[in-house]
GROMACS .gro file of C-alpha atoms in nm:
model
  351
    1MET     CA    1  -4.732   3.221   0.763
    2ALA     CA    2  -4.627   2.885   0.621
    3ARG     CA    3  -4.895   2.691   0.432
    4ALA     CA    4  -4.925   2.316   0.472
    5TYR     CA    5  -4.937   2.090   0.164
    6THR     CA    6  -5.096   1.751   0.227
    7GLN     CA    7  -5.048   1.452  -0.009
    8GLU     CA    8  -5.277   1.153  -0.045
    9THR     CA    9  -5.052   0.957   0.187
   10GLY     CA   10  -5.141   1.191   0.468
   11ARG     CA   11  -4.783   1.322   0.500
   12THR     CA   12  -4.760   1.696   0.561
   13GLU     CA   13  -4.480   1.908   0.420
   14THR     CA   14  -4.400   2.266   0.501
   15GLY     CA   15  -4.359   2.376   0.139
   16PRO     CA   16  -4.337   2.270  -0.223
   17ARG     CA   17  -4.106   1.971  -0.305
   18ARG     CA   18  -3.775   2.077  -0.455
   19THR     CA   19  -3.747   1.861  -0.764
   20GLY     CA   20  -3.386   1.954  -0.836
   21GLY     CA   21  -3.252   1.860  -0.494
   22ARG     CA   22  -3.153   1.504  -0.580
   23PHE     CA   23  -2.972   1.610  -0.898
   24ARG     CA   24  -2.783   1.884  -0.711
   25ARG     CA   25  -2.682   1.635  -0.443
   26LEU     CA   26  -2.557   1.399  -0.714
   27LEU     CA   27  -2.349   1.675  -0.872
   28THR     CA   28  -2.217   1.779  -0.536
   29GLY     CA   29  -2.116   1.422  -0.453
   30LEU     CA   30  -1.951   1.377  -0.793
   31GLY     CA   31  -1.766   1.704  -0.754
   32GLY     CA   32  -1.642   1.592  -0.415
   33ARG     CA   33  -1.512   1.264  -0.556
   34LEU     CA   34  -1.334   1.441  -0.840
   35ALA     CA   35  -1.178   1.683  -0.593
   36ARG     CA   36  -1.052   1.392  -0.382
   37LEU     CA   37  -0.910   1.227  -0.694
   38ARG     CA   38  -0.729   1.549  -0.786
   39ARG     CA   39  -0.574   1.557  -0.440
   40ASP     CA   40  -0.485   1.187  -0.465
   41ARG     CA   41  -0.123   1.194  -0.581
   42GLY     CA   42  -0.116   0.815  -0.610
   43ILE     CA   43  -0.366   0.810  -0.897
   44TRP     CA   44  -0.078   0.813  -1.146
   45ARG     CA   45   0.148   0.581  -0.948
   46ARG     CA   46  -0.101   0.303  -0.878
   47GLY     CA   47  -0.192   0.036  -1.131
   48LEU     CA   48   0.146   0.008  -1.301
   49VAL     CA   49   0.103  -0.367  -1.351
   50PRO     CA   50  -0.226  -0.343  -1.550
   51ALA     CA   51  -0.078  -0.048  -1.739
   52VAL     CA   52   0.226  -0.251  -1.843
   53LEU     CA   53   0.003  -0.546  -1.935
   54ALA     CA   54  -0.211  -0.318  -2.154
   55VAL     CA   55   0.098  -0.195  -2.339
   56LEU     CA   56   0.223  -0.553  -2.385
   57LEU     CA   57  -0.118  -0.659  -2.518
   58ALA     CA   58  -0.108  -0.378  -2.773
   59LEU     CA   59   0.244  -0.477  -2.880
   60VAL     CA   60   0.149  -0.845  -2.918
   61MET     CA   61  -0.149  -0.760  -3.138
   62THR     CA   62   0.051  -0.510  -3.343
   63PHE     CA   63   0.352  -0.736  -3.400
   64HIS     CA   64   0.180  -1.076  -3.398
   65ALA     CA   65   0.358  -1.165  -3.722
   66LYS     CA   66   0.691  -1.137  -3.537
   67VAL     CA   67   0.601  -1.397  -3.274
   68PRO     CA   68   0.822  -1.691  -3.373
   69ASN     CA   69   0.688  -2.024  -3.490
   70GLY     CA   70   1.006  -2.207  -3.396
   71VAL     CA   71   0.873  -2.318  -3.059
   72GLY     CA   72   0.546  -2.511  -3.083
   73ASN     CA   73   0.421  -2.294  -3.372
   74LEU     CA   74   0.333  -2.032  -3.113
   75GLY     CA   75   0.289  -1.763  -3.378
   76SER     CA   76   0.029  -1.961  -3.570
   77LEU     CA   77  -0.156  -2.050  -3.250
   78LEU     CA   78  -0.168  -1.682  -3.153
   79GLU     CA   79  -0.289  -1.577  -3.498
   80THR     CA   80  -0.562  -1.843  -3.504
   81PHE     CA   81  -0.732  -1.689  -3.201
   82LEU     CA   82  -0.605  -1.331  -3.240
   83PRO     CA   83  -0.950  -1.160  -3.224
   84TRP     CA   84  -1.013  -1.315  -2.881
   85LEU     CA   85  -0.728  -1.116  -2.727
   86GLY     CA   86  -0.978  -0.831  -2.713
   87LEU     CA   87  -1.143  -1.009  -2.418
   88LEU     CA   88  -0.842  -0.910  -2.207
   89VAL     CA   89  -0.939  -0.543  -2.235
   90PRO     CA   90  -1.242  -0.563  -1.999
   91LEU     CA   91  -1.029  -0.749  -1.745
   92LEU     CA   92  -0.762  -0.479  -1.756
   93LEU     CA   93  -1.031  -0.212  -1.737
   94ALA     CA   94  -1.170  -0.372  -1.420
   95ALA     CA   95  -0.822  -0.382  -1.270
   96ALA     CA   96  -0.770  -0.014  -1.354
   97LEU     CA   97  -1.098   0.083  -1.190
   98VAL     CA   98  -1.033  -0.125  -0.879
   99ARG     CA   99  -0.691   0.034  -0.844
  100ARG     CA  100  -0.832   0.380  -0.928
  101SER     CA  101  -0.540   0.422  -1.167
  102ALA     CA  102  -0.540   0.694  -1.431
  103THR     CA  103  -0.219   0.548  -1.574
  104ALA     CA  104  -0.380   0.209  -1.637
  105LEU     CA  105  -0.689   0.370  -1.790
  106LEU     CA  106  -0.480   0.575  -2.032
  107ALA     CA  107  -0.268   0.271  -2.123
  108LEU     CA  108  -0.584   0.082  -2.222
  109VAL     CA  109  -0.631   0.323  -2.512
  110LEU     CA  110  -0.347   0.145  -2.693
  111PRO     CA  111  -0.488  -0.213  -2.712
  112VAL     CA  112  -0.837  -0.081  -2.782
  113ALA     CA  113  -0.707   0.126  -3.076
  114VAL     CA  114  -0.502  -0.166  -3.213
  115TRP     CA  115  -0.790  -0.415  -3.183
  116LEU     CA  116  -1.032  -0.178  -3.356
  117ASN     CA  117  -0.779  -0.122  -3.633
  118LEU     CA  118  -0.742  -0.496  -3.687
  119PHE     CA  119  -1.100  -0.612  -3.642
  120GLY     CA  120  -1.332  -0.313  -3.613
  121GLY     CA  121  -1.420  -0.328  -3.982
  122LEU     CA  122  -1.522  -0.694  -3.951
  123LEU     CA  123  -1.729  -0.639  -3.640
  124PHE     CA  124  -1.907  -0.313  -3.713
  125LEU     CA  125  -1.937  -0.297  -4.092
  126ASP     CA  126  -2.171  -0.501  -4.312
  127LYS     CA  127  -1.991  -0.506  -4.647
  128SER     CA  128  -2.241  -0.723  -4.833
  129HIS     CA  129  -2.392  -0.598  -5.160
  130GLY     CA  130  -2.672  -0.843  -5.230
  131ARG     CA  131  -2.657  -1.147  -5.455
  132GLY     CA  132  -2.400  -1.199  -5.728
  133ASP     CA  133  -2.378  -1.426  -6.032
  134LEU     CA  134  -2.278  -1.743  -5.845
  135THR     CA  135  -2.350  -1.855  -5.488
  136VAL     CA  136  -2.121  -2.115  -5.334
  137VAL     CA  137  -2.123  -2.309  -5.007
  138THR     CA  138  -1.854  -2.516  -4.842
  139HIS     CA  139  -1.908  -2.752  -4.551
  140ASN     CA  140  -1.698  -2.999  -4.358
  141VAL     CA  141  -1.978  -3.248  -4.299
  142ASN     CA  142  -1.785  -3.446  -4.034
  143ALA     CA  143  -1.704  -3.811  -4.084
  144ASP     CA  144  -1.904  -3.893  -3.769
  145ASN     CA  145  -2.215  -3.701  -3.879
  146ALA     CA  146  -2.514  -3.900  -3.755
  147ASP     CA  147  -2.756  -3.739  -4.001
  148PRO     CA  148  -2.595  -3.700  -4.345
  149ARG     CA  149  -2.933  -3.701  -4.518
  150GLY     CA  150  -3.055  -3.412  -4.305
  151THR     CA  151  -2.729  -3.224  -4.362
  152ALA     CA  152  -2.769  -3.267  -4.738
  153ARG     CA  153  -3.128  -3.139  -4.725
  154ASP     CA  154  -3.017  -2.831  -4.532
  155LEU     CA  155  -2.744  -2.756  -4.785
  156ALA     CA  156  -2.978  -2.802  -5.082
  157ALA     CA  157  -3.225  -2.564  -4.917
  158SER     CA  158  -2.957  -2.293  -4.903
  159GLY     CA  159  -3.015  -2.219  -5.272
  160ALA     CA  160  -2.644  -2.233  -5.351
  161ASP     CA  161  -2.539  -2.297  -5.711
  162VAL     CA  162  -2.230  -2.490  -5.603
  163VAL     CA  163  -2.180  -2.695  -5.284
  164ALA     CA  164  -1.844  -2.834  -5.174
  165LEU     CA  165  -1.825  -3.107  -4.911
  166GLU     CA  166  -1.524  -3.219  -4.710
  167GLU     CA  167  -1.462  -3.519  -4.483
  168LEU     CA  168  -1.678  -3.752  -4.689
  169THR     CA  169  -1.662  -4.120  -4.593
  170SER     CA  170  -1.721  -4.408  -4.831
  171PRO     CA  171  -2.049  -4.517  -4.665
  172ALA     CA  172  -2.179  -4.158  -4.657
  173VAL     CA  173  -2.106  -4.069  -5.022
  174PRO     CA  174  -2.411  -4.258  -5.165
  175VAL     CA  175  -2.633  -4.092  -4.902
  176TYR     CA  176  -2.521  -3.745  -5.009
  177GLU     CA  177  -2.547  -3.835  -5.376
  178ARG     CA  178  -2.907  -3.948  -5.340
  179ALA     CA  179  -3.009  -3.658  -5.116
  180LEU     CA  180  -2.855  -3.393  -5.343
  181ALA     CA  181  -2.947  -3.547  -5.678
  182GLY     CA  182  -3.276  -3.358  -5.704
  183ALA     CA  183  -3.114  -3.018  -5.648
  184TYR     CA  184  -2.785  -3.060  -5.836
  185ARG     CA  185  -2.750  -3.214  -6.179
  186TYR     CA  186  -2.371  -3.241  -6.177
  187HIS     CA  187  -2.132  -3.366  -5.915
  188VAL     CA  188  -1.784  -3.512  -5.868
  189VAL     CA  189  -1.622  -3.690  -5.575
  190ARG     CA  190  -1.251  -3.748  -5.535
  191GLY     CA  191  -1.130  -3.916  -5.219
  192THR     CA  192  -1.290  -3.742  -4.920
  193VAL     CA  193  -1.399  -3.424  -5.101
  194GLY     CA  194  -1.679  -3.359  -5.348
  195LEU     CA  195  -1.855  -3.086  -5.544
  196TRP     CA  196  -2.222  -3.058  -5.642
  197SER     CA  197  -2.326  -2.803  -5.904
  198HIS     CA  198  -2.617  -2.664  -6.104
  199TYR     CA  199  -2.373  -2.607  -6.389
  200PRO     CA  200  -2.156  -2.848  -6.595
  201LEU     CA  201  -1.824  -2.965  -6.454
  202SER     CA  202  -1.520  -3.053  -6.660
  203GLY     CA  203  -1.148  -3.114  -6.628
  204THR     CA  204  -1.187  -3.263  -6.281
  205GLU     CA  205  -0.868  -3.398  -6.127
  206PRO     CA  206  -0.731  -3.464  -5.780
  207VAL     CA  207  -0.483  -3.216  -5.637
  208ASP     CA  208  -0.178  -3.365  -5.467
  209ILE     CA  209  -0.139  -3.196  -5.128
  210LYS     CA  210   0.131  -3.440  -5.012
  211LEU     CA  211  -0.079  -3.664  -4.789
  212GLY     CA  212  -0.071  -3.995  -4.973
  213TRP     CA  213  -0.450  -3.994  -5.024
  214VAL     CA  214  -0.690  -3.757  -5.196
  215ARG     CA  215  -0.826  -3.463  -4.993
  216ALA     CA  216  -0.835  -3.197  -5.266
  217LEU     CA  217  -0.967  -3.161  -5.620
  218ARG     CA  218  -0.981  -2.908  -5.902
  219THR     CA  219  -1.262  -2.874  -6.155
  220THR     CA  220  -1.400  -2.622  -6.403
  221VAL     CA  221  -1.753  -2.493  -6.344
  222THR     CA  222  -1.906  -2.349  -6.661
  223THR     CA  223  -2.172  -2.091  -6.570
  224PRO     CA  224  -2.380  -1.863  -6.795
  225LYS     CA  225  -2.143  -1.583  -6.696
  226GLY     CA  226  -1.828  -1.776  -6.777
  227ALA     CA  227  -1.601  -2.056  -6.658
  228VAL     CA  228  -1.428  -2.057  -6.321
  229ALA     CA  229  -1.175  -2.297  -6.171
  230VAL     CA  230  -1.299  -2.435  -5.839
  231PHE     CA  231  -1.067  -2.601  -5.590
  232VAL     CA  232  -1.204  -2.805  -5.300
  233ALA     CA  233  -0.956  -2.883  -5.025
  234HIS     CA  234  -0.941  -3.024  -4.674
  235LEU     CA  235  -0.602  -2.954  -4.521
  236PRO     CA  236  -0.476  -3.176  -4.238
  237SER     CA  237  -0.594  -3.105  -3.886
  238VAL     CA  238  -0.379  -2.933  -3.627
  239ARG     CA  239  -0.349  -3.018  -3.260
  240VAL     CA  240  -0.259  -2.822  -2.949
  241LYS     CA  241  -0.041  -3.048  -2.733
  242PHE     CA  242   0.112  -2.967  -2.397
  243ASP     CA  243   0.450  -3.113  -2.489
  244ALA     CA  244   0.462  -3.011  -2.856
  245GLY     CA  245   0.259  -2.690  -2.880
  246PHE     CA  246   0.062  -2.621  -3.196
  247THR     CA  247   0.146  -2.919  -3.419
  248ALA     CA  248   0.080  -2.806  -3.773
  249GLY     CA  249   0.373  -2.931  -3.981
  250GLN     CA  250   0.168  -3.159  -4.207
  251ARG     CA  251  -0.097  -2.892  -4.260
  252ASP     CA  252   0.167  -2.635  -4.351
  253ALA     CA  253   0.327  -2.865  -4.609
  254SER     CA  254  -0.015  -2.937  -4.762
  255ALA     CA  255  -0.092  -2.564  -4.774
  256ASP     CA  256   0.229  -2.505  -4.968
  257ALA     CA  257   0.138  -2.779  -5.218
  258LEU     CA  258  -0.211  -2.634  -5.260
  259GLY     CA  259  -0.061  -2.290  -5.311
  260HIS     CA  260   0.157  -2.422  -5.594
  261ALA     CA  261  -0.145  -2.581  -5.764
  262ILE     CA  262  -0.342  -2.256  -5.744
  263ALA     CA  263  -0.047  -2.058  -5.877
  264ALA     CA  264  -0.033  -2.287  -6.180
  265GLU     CA  265  -0.404  -2.240  -6.263
  266LYS     CA  266  -0.460  -2.103  -6.615
  267LEU     CA  267  -0.816  -1.974  -6.578
  268PRO     CA  268  -0.836  -1.616  -6.451
  269GLY     CA  269  -1.130  -1.690  -6.221
  270VAL     CA  270  -1.049  -1.911  -5.921
  271ILE     CA  271  -1.258  -2.010  -5.618
  272LEU     CA  272  -1.112  -2.214  -5.332
  273LEU     CA  273  -1.367  -2.388  -5.108
  274GLY     CA  274  -1.273  -2.592  -4.807
  275ASP     CA  275  -1.163  -2.655  -4.455
  276LEU     CA  276  -0.811  -2.512  -4.435
  277ASN     CA  277  -0.776  -2.577  -4.062
  278GLY     CA  278  -0.643  -2.223  -4.023
  279THR     CA  279  -0.752  -1.863  -4.033
  280MET     CA  280  -0.662  -1.583  -4.271
  281ASN     CA  281  -0.433  -1.442  -4.003
  282ASP     CA  282  -0.224  -1.759  -3.987
  283ARG     CA  283   0.107  -1.691  -4.162
  284ALA     CA  284   0.154  -2.064  -4.229
  285LEU     CA  285  -0.120  -2.044  -4.494
  286ALA     CA  286   0.045  -1.753  -4.676
  287SER     CA  287   0.121  -1.965  -4.984
  288VAL     CA  288  -0.256  -1.984  -5.035
  289THR     CA  289  -0.391  -1.666  -4.878
  290SER     CA  290  -0.137  -1.439  -5.050
  291GLN     CA  291  -0.289  -1.532  -5.388
  292LEU     CA  292  -0.659  -1.507  -5.302
  293ARG     CA  293  -0.909  -1.278  -5.131
  294SER     CA  294  -1.129  -1.388  -4.846
  295ALA     CA  295  -1.497  -1.355  -4.937
  296GLN     CA  296  -1.579  -1.306  -4.568
  297GLY     CA  297  -1.314  -1.038  -4.525
  298ALA     CA  298  -1.419  -0.853  -4.840
  299ALA     CA  299  -1.798  -0.883  -4.825
  300GLY     CA  300  -1.900  -1.052  -4.500
  301ASP     CA  301  -2.086  -0.937  -4.190
  302GLY     CA  302  -1.892  -1.001  -3.870
  303PHE     CA  303  -1.615  -1.255  -3.810
  304GLY     CA  304  -1.799  -1.548  -3.968
  305PHE     CA  305  -1.656  -1.800  -3.721
  306SER     CA  306  -1.730  -2.156  -3.833
  307TRP     CA  307  -1.573  -2.389  -3.576
  308PRO     CA  308  -1.665  -2.548  -3.342
  309ALA     CA  309  -2.032  -2.537  -3.436
  310SER     CA  310  -2.145  -2.548  -3.072
  311PHE     CA  311  -1.954  -2.227  -2.991
  312PRO     CA  312  -1.771  -2.092  -3.298
  313MET     CA  313  -1.433  -1.943  -3.209
  314ALA     CA  314  -1.242  -1.938  -3.538
  315ARG     CA  315  -1.309  -1.928  -3.910
  316ILE     CA  316  -1.116  -2.224  -4.043
  317ASP     CA  317  -1.364  -2.298  -4.325
  318GLN     CA  318  -1.281  -2.063  -4.609
  319ILE     CA  319  -1.409  -1.928  -4.939
  320LEU     CA  320  -1.121  -1.756  -5.117
  321VAL     CA  321  -1.136  -1.606  -5.465
  322ARG     CA  322  -0.933  -1.456  -5.748
  323GLY     CA  323  -1.064  -1.300  -6.068
  324VAL     CA  324  -1.422  -1.281  -5.937
  325ALA     CA  325  -1.559  -1.025  -5.691
  326PRO     CA  326  -1.722  -1.132  -5.363
  327VAL     CA  327  -2.045  -0.939  -5.302
  328SER     CA  328  -2.165  -1.112  -4.984
  329ALA     CA  329  -2.059  -1.384  -4.740
  330TRP     CA  330  -2.225  -1.548  -4.441
  331THR     CA  331  -2.251  -1.861  -4.227
  332LEU     CA  332  -2.543  -2.103  -4.249
  333PRO     CA  333  -2.730  -2.265  -3.958
  334ARG     CA  334  -2.580  -2.562  -3.779
  335THR     CA  335  -2.620  -2.910  -3.928
  336GLY     CA  336  -2.520  -3.249  -3.788
  337SER     CA  337  -2.153  -3.152  -3.826
  338ASP     CA  338  -1.910  -2.995  -3.580
  339HIS     CA  339  -1.849  -2.719  -3.838
  340LEU     CA  340  -2.088  -2.454  -3.965
  341PRO     CA  341  -2.141  -2.429  -4.342
  342VAL     CA  342  -2.013  -2.104  -4.491
  343ALA     CA  343  -2.147  -1.934  -4.804
  344ALA     CA  344  -2.059  -1.653  -5.041
  345SER     CA  345  -2.195  -1.493  -5.354
  346VAL     CA  346  -1.955  -1.369  -5.623
  347ARG     CA  347  -1.984  -1.157  -5.936
  348PHE     CA  348  -1.802  -1.225  -6.261
  349PRO     CA  349  -1.620  -0.939  -6.433
  350ALA     CA  350  -1.803  -0.769  -6.717
  351ARG     CA  351  -1.715  -0.915  -7.054
   0.00000   0.00000   0.00000
């Protein structure tokens, strides 16, 4: 005779509840869907368009250096925002799922593998190793900065030994000098760039980057661990125009001139601080980047995007080194500028 089981709700059941019923129904339903997919001969024929687009995306990321610059500097524009091509993968994945296409899903393996090979180390690995012998900061403070005094206080609070500033205006220079005087004993300003330091500066001179006015300097910073040549530079801006593409001719010529100056440097230790208006992927900066290591790439956590400050999309503010080893790199909180300050700590070689 069946026994009745009554719950607090007053509902009567004819036997114990079968706890595994829902799971078995789920498995049964899943098995049925898989069986239908196996019988669906179109699963490999559908979704050819997203599959082809996935292959093209992988090819573009793999051979980005082959994209020509002859038309609107298209190659440099692509390389500036190269990491963001990864956002196309979720869109192609959605298209593959909507089309129920195995071909499109398999094709997506290619761009995912290429993107991870290019940028996975930056995104998933923290390569920092603590604090080194010298901490440096560079910041494009923005000529239209409404709060230069507050920006200076924020930079002084960073604890950096050396601070480089770009896009200084004549009215703002005295404000920065007064605000940073208590934290930094030594400083130099040439044109629109300047350097503040805990340690003595010597041999300061402007660097001609073919603009007709001074936007770069070179000085020697003498630290307890040794002397290092520090370059501060602000390369010309680039523009994306509908009729002309990525206009970067003046920046590229200035980068070449800066590269020649760095190549002629006699000191073994070199640090370049500044707004290069380009990323490490941009081939147009090869005259500079081929000689130096990126502190962010070698010892940073993540991409370290610095511009625009409201929603950083590219790292155009750089700390590049030679003859000293980067041990950590990071971005600082937003100031009154449209750029984020970027920082790095470096270690001198053992004597």
